[in-house]
Coordinates of C-alpha atoms in Angstrom, one line a residue:
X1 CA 11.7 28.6 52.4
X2 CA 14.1 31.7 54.1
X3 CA 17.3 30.1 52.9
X4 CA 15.2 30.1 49.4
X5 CA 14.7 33.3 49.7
X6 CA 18.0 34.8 50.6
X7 CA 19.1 33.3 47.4
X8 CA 16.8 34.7 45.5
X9 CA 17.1 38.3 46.7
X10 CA 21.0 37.7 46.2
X11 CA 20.6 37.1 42.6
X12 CA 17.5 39.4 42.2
X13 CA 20.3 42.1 43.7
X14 CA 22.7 40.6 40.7
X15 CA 19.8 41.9 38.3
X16 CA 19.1 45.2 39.6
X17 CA 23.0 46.3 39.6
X18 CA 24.2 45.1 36.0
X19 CA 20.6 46.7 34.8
X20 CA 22.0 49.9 35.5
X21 CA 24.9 49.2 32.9
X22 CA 22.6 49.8 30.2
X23 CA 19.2 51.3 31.1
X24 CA 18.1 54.8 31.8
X25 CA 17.0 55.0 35.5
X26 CA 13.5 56.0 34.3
X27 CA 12.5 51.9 32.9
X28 CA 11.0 51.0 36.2
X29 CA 11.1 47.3 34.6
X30 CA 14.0 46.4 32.6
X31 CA 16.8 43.9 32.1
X32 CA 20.2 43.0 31.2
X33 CA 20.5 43.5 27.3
X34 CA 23.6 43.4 24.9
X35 CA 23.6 46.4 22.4
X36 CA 26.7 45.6 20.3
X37 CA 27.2 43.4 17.4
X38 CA 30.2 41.4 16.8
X39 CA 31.3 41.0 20.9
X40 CA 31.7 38.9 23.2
X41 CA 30.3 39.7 27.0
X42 CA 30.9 38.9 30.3
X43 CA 29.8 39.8 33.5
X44 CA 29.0 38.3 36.8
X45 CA 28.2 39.2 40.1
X46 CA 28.7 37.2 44.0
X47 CA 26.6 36.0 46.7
X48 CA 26.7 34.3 50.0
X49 CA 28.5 30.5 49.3
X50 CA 26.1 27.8 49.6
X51 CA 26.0 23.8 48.8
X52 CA 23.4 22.1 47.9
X53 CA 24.5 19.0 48.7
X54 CA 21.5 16.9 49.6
X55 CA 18.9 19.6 48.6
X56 CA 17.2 19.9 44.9
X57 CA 19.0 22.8 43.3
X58 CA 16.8 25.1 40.5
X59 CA 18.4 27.7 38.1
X60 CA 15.4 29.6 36.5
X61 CA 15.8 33.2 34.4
X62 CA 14.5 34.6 31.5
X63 CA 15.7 35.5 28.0
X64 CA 14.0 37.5 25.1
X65 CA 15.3 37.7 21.8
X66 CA 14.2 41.0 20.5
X67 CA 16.7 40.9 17.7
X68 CA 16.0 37.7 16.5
X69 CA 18.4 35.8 17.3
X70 CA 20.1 34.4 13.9
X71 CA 23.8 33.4 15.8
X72 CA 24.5 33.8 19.5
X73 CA 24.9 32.8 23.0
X74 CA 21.7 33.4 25.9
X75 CA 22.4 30.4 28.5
X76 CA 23.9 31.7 31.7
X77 CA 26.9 30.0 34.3
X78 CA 27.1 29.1 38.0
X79 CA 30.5 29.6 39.0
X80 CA 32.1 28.4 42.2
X81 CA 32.8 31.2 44.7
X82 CA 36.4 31.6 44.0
X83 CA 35.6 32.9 40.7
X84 CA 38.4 35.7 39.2
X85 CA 35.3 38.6 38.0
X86 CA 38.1 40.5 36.5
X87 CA 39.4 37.9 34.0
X88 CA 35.9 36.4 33.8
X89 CA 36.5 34.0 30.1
X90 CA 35.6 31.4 28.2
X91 CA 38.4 29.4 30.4
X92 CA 37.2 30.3 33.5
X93 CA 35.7 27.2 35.4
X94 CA 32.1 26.8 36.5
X95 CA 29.5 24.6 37.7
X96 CA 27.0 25.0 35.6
X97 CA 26.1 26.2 31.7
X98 CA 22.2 26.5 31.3
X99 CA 19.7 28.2 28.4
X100 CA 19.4 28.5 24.5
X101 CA 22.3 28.7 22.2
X102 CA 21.3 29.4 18.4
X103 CA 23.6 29.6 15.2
X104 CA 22.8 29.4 11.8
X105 CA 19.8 26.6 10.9
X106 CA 21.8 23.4 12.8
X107 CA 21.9 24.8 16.2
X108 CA 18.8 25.8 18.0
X109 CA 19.4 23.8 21.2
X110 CA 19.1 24.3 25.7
X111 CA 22.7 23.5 26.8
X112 CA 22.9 21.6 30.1
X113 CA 26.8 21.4 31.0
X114 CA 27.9 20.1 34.4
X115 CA 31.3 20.0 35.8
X116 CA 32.2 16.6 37.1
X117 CA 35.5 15.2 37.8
X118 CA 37.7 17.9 36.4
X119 CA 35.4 17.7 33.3
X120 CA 32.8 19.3 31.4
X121 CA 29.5 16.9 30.3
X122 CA 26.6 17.7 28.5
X123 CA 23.6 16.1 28.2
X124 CA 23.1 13.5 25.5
X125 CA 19.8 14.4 24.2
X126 CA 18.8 17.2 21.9
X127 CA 16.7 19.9 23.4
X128 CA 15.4 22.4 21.0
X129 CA 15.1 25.9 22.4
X130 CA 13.1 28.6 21.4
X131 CA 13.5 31.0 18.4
X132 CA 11.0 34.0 18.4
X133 CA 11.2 36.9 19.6
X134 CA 9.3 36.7 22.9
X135 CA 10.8 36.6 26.4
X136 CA 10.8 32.9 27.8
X137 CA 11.4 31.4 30.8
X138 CA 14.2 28.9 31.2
X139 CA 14.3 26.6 34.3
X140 CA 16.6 23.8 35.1
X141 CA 15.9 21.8 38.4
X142 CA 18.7 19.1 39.9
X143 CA 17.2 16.6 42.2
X144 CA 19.2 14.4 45.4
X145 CA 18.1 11.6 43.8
X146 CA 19.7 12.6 40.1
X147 CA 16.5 13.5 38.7
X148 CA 16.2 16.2 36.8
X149 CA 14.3 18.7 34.5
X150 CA 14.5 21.1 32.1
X151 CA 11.7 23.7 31.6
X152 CA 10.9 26.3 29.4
X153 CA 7.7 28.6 30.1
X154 CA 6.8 26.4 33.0
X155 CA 6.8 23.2 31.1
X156 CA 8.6 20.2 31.3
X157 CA 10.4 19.2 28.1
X158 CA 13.2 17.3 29.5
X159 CA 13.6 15.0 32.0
X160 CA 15.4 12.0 33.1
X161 CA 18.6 10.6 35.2
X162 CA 21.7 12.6 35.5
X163 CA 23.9 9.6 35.4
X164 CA 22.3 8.2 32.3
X165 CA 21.5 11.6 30.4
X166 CA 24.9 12.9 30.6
X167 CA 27.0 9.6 30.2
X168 CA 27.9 9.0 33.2
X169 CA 27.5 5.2 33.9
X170 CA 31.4 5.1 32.5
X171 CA 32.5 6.3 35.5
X172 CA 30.2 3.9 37.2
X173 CA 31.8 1.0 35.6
X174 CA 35.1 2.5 36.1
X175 CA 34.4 2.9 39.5
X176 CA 33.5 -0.8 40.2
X177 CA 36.5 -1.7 38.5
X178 CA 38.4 0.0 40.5
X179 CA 36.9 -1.8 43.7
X180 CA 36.8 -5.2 42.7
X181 CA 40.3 -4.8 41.6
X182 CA 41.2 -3.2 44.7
X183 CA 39.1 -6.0 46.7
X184 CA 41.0 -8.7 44.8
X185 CA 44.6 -7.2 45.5
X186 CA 43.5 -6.6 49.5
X187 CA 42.0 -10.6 49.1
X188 CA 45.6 -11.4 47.6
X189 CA 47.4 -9.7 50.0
X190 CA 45.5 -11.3 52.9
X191 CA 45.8 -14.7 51.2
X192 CA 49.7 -14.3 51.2
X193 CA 49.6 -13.3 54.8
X194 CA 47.3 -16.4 55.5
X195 CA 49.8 -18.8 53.8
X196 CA 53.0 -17.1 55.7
X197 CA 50.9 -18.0 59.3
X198 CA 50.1 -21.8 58.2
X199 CA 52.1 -25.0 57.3
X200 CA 51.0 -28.5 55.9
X201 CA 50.8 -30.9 58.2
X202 CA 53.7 -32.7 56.5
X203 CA 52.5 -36.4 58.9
X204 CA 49.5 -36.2 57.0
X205 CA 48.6 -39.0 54.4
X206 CA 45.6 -39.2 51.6
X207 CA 43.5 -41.6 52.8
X208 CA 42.7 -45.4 51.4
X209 CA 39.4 -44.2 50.0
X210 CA 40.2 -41.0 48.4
X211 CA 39.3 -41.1 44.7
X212 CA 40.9 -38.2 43.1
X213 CA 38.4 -38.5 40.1
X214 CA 35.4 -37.5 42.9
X215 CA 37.1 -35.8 45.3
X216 CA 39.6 -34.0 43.4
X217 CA 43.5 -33.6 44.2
X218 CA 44.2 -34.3 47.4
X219 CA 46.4 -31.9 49.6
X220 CA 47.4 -32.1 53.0
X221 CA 45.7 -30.3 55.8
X222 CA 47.2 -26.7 56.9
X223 CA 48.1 -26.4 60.8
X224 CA 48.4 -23.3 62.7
X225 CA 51.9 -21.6 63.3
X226 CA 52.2 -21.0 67.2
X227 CA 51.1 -17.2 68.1
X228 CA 54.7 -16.2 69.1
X229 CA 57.4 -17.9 66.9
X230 CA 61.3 -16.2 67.5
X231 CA 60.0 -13.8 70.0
X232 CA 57.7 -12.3 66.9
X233 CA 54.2 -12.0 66.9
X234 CA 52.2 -12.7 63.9
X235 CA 49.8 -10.6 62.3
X236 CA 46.7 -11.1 62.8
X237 CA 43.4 -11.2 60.1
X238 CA 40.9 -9.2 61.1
X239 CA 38.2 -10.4 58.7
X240 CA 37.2 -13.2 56.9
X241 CA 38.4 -13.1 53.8
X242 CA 36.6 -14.9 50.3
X243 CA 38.9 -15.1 47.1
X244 CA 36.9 -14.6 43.7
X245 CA 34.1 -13.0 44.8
X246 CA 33.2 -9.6 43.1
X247 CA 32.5 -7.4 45.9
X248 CA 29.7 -4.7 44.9
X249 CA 30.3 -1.2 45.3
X250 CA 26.8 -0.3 46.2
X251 CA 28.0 3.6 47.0
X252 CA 29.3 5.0 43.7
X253 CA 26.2 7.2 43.3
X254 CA 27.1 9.2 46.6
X255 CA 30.8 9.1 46.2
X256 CA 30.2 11.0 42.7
X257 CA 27.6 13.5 43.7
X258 CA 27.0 14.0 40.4
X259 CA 24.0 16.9 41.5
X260 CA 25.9 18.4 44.2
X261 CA 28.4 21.2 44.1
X262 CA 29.8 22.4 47.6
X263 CA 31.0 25.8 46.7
X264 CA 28.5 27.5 44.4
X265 CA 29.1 31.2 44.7
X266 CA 28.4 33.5 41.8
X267 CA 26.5 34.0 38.6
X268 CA 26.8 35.0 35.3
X269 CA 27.0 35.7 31.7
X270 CA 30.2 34.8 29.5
X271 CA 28.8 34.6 25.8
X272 CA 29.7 35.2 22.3
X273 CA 26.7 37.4 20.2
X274 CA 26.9 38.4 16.1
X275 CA 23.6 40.0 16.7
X276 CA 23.2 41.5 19.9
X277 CA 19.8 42.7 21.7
X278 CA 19.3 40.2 24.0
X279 CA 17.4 40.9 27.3
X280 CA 17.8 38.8 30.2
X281 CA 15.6 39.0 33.5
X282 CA 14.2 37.2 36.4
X283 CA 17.3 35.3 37.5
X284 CA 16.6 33.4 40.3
X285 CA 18.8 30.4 42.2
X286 CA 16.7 28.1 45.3
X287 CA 16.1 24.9 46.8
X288 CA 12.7 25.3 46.5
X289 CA 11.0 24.2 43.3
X290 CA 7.4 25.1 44.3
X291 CA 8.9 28.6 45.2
X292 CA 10.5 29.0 41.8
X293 CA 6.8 28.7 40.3
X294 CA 5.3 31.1 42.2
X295 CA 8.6 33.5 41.7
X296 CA 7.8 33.0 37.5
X297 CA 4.1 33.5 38.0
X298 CA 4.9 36.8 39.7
X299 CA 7.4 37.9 37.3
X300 CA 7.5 36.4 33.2
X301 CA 3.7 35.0 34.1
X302 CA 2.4 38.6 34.4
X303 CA 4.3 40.3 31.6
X304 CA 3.9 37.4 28.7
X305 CA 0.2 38.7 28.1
X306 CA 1.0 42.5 27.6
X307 CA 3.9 41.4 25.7
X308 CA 2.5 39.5 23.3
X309 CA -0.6 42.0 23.2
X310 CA 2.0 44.7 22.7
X311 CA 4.1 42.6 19.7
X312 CA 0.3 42.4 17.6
X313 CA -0.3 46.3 18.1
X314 CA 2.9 46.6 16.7
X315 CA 2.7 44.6 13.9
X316 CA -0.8 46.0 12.6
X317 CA 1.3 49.6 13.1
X318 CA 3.9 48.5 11.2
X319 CA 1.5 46.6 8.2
X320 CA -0.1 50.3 8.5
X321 CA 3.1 52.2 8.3
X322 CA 4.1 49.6 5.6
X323 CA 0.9 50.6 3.4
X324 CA 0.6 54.1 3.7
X325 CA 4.5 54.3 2.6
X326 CA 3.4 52.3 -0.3
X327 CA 0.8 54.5 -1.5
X328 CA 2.6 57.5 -0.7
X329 CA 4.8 56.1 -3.3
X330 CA 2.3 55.5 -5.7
X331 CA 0.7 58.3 -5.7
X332 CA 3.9 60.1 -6.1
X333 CA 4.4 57.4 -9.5
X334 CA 1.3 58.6 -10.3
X335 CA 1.8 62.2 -10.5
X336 CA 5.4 62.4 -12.5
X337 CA 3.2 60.2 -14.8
X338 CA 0.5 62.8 -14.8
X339 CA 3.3 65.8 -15.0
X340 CA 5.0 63.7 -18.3
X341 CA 1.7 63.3 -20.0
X342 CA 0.5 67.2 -19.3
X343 CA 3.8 68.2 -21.0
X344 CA 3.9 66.3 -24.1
X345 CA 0.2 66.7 -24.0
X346 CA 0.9 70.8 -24.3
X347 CA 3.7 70.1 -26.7
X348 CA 1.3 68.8 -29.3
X349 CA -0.9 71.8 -29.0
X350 CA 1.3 74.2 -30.1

C-alpha cells in the first residue's frame, strides 16, 4: 500500500501543476481542460521510475466532455522514463494508450494499446465509450497472470486474456517455432557429433533368422571410438539426446511479459481535438486495485451526484431562459401588430 501511494501522490502532483496552465487559482477543484478548437495538445509530466513486473498495474482517471464531444481524442499515455517532454508527438514511444476516442458516428470506442516487441497492439474487441457530457471514470487494470480489465464508472465492461484479446498467440506460435526448430538443429548437431565418435562394427553379420519383412533392414551394430584417438580427445555429449521429438516451450508466457514494462516513468496527454473543452482529473497509477476504488470513491464518487444535480438545474434554467425569450418575442410580434392596426385603423377615420 506505501509504494501505492507514492504513485499516486506523484501523478496527483502531475494534476495539480498542469491545472495551473489553465485555471484561475481561485477553483479550489478543477482539472486539466483544452480551450482551443482545431489543435493538437501535448503535455506530460515525470515521476519516480518503477516496474511492475510481477505486480497488477491500474491506470484510472477521469474525463468529462462538457463540449460534447463530436470529434476528438481523451485517452491518456504511459511513457517510459526516458521520454523527450520537449518534443512530446504523436511519434513519441510509450507504453501504454488508454480512454475514449470519439469521431464522427463510427467511432465511439476505449482504446487499449500496448507496446510489445517494438510494436503497437490493440485490443481486438470493440469497447464503446461514453458520449454525454458527464465526467466518467476510466480504469484499466493489468494482472501477472494476463488478466485484465477495463472499467468505466467502477464497472467492469471488458475483460479477458491479454494474449488472446490483443492477438498475441502469433507470437506464441512463432515462438514455439522457433524452439522446436532450434531443438531440431541442436538434436542434428548432436547427432553428427554422435556419428563422428562411432563406427560399425564392420565383423558383424545379419543373423540366420532375421526376417527383414518383421524386423526391418538390418544394419550393423555401432562400436565406440577409443576416448583418445591421435593424441585428440573427443567431445563428449552431455545429454541424452531424442531425434523427432517436439520439445515444448512451456515458458513463452514469461519470456514475453506481455503485462510488464520495466521502465514506466511519465504520464501524459498527446491528442488531436476539433472541439475542445475537455476536462481531465483524478489521474492515478498503483499496484493496488482495491486502493484505486477507494481513491474513485473519494474523488469522481463524491462529485457525480452534484454534478448531475447541477446539469438538471441547469437545464430547467435554460428551458426557462428559452421560454421567456420566446415570449418576449411574441409579445414584441404582438405589439408592431397592434402599432400597424392602430395606424391604418386612424387612417380610416379621417
Amino acid at each position: 500500500m506505501a509504494r501505492a501511494r507514492v504513485l499516486i501522490w506523484a501523478v496527483c502532483a502531475l494534476r495539480l501543476a498542469l491545472a495551473t496552465v489553465y485555471f484561475q487559482e481561485e477553483f479550489l477543484d478543477g482539472g486539466l481542460q483544452t480551450t482551443q478548437n482545431g489543435r493538437f495538445y501535448a503535455i506530460s509530466a515525470r515521476f519516480k521510475p518503477f516496474s511492475n513486473k510481477g505486480k497488477t498495474l491500474v491506470i484510472q482517471y477521469t474525463v468529462k466532455h462538457e463540449q460534447k464531444m463530436d470529434c476528438g481524442g481523451g485517452y491518456i499515455k504511459i511513457f517510459p522514463a526516458d521520454l523527450d517532454q520537449k518534443n512530446l508527438n504523436g511519434k513519441s514511444q510509450y507504453y501504454i494508450m488508454f480512454g475514449p476516442d470519439i469521431c464522427g458516428f463510427d467511432i465511439k470506442k476505449v482504446h487499449v494499446i500496448l507496446h510489445f516487441k517494438n510494436q503497437y497492439h490493440s485490443n481486438k474487441k470493440s469497447i464503446r465509450c461514453k458520449v454525454d457530457g458527464f465526467t466518467h471514470l476510466y480504469a484499466l487494470v493489468l494482472r501477472p497472470d494476463l488478466s485484465y480489465e477495463v472499467k468505466v464508472d467502477g464497472q467492469a465492461i471488458e475483460s479477458g486474456s491479454i494474449e488472446y484479446d490483443w492477438n498475441l498467440t502469433s507470437f506464441r506460435k512463432m515462438e514455439e517455432s522457433s524452439a522446436e526448430s532450434k531443438d531440431w538443429n541442436q538434436a542434428k548437431d548432436a547427432k553428427a557429433q554422435d556419428w563422428e565418435q562411432h563406427f560399425l562394427d564392420a565383423s558383424a553379420s545379419k543373423p540366420s533368422d532375421w526376417n527383414s519383412e518383421l524386423d526391418g533392414d538390418w544394419q550393423a551394430s555401432l562400436l565406440q571410438k577409443p576416448p583418445y584417438q591421435d593424441g585428440l580427445k573427443p567431445e563428449g555429449i552431455d545429454k541424452d539426446i531424442w531425434l523427432h521429438q517436439k520439445m515444448k516451450n512451456t515458458n513463452y508466457l514469461t519470456q514475453y511479459d506481455l503485462s510488464e514494462f520495466e521502465n514506466i516513468g511519465a504520464i501524459g496527454l498527446e491528442l488531436w481535438q476539433v472541439r475542445s473543452g475537455t476536462i481531465f482529473d483524478n489521474f492515478l497509477i498503483t499496484d493496488d486495485e482495491e486502493y484505486a476504488e477507494n481513491f474513485a470513491k473519494a474523488t469522481w464518487g463524491e462529485t457525480k451526484g452534484p454534478e448531475r444535480e447541477m446539469d438538471a438545474i441547469q437545464a430547467k434554467e435554460e428551458v426557462k431562459k428559452a421560454r421567456e425569450e420566446d415570449e418576449e418575442l411574441l409579445a414584441g410580434k404582438f405589439h408592431m401588430r397592434e402599432s400597424h392596426f392602430n395606424r391604418y385603423y386612424r387612417r380610416d377615420e379621417l
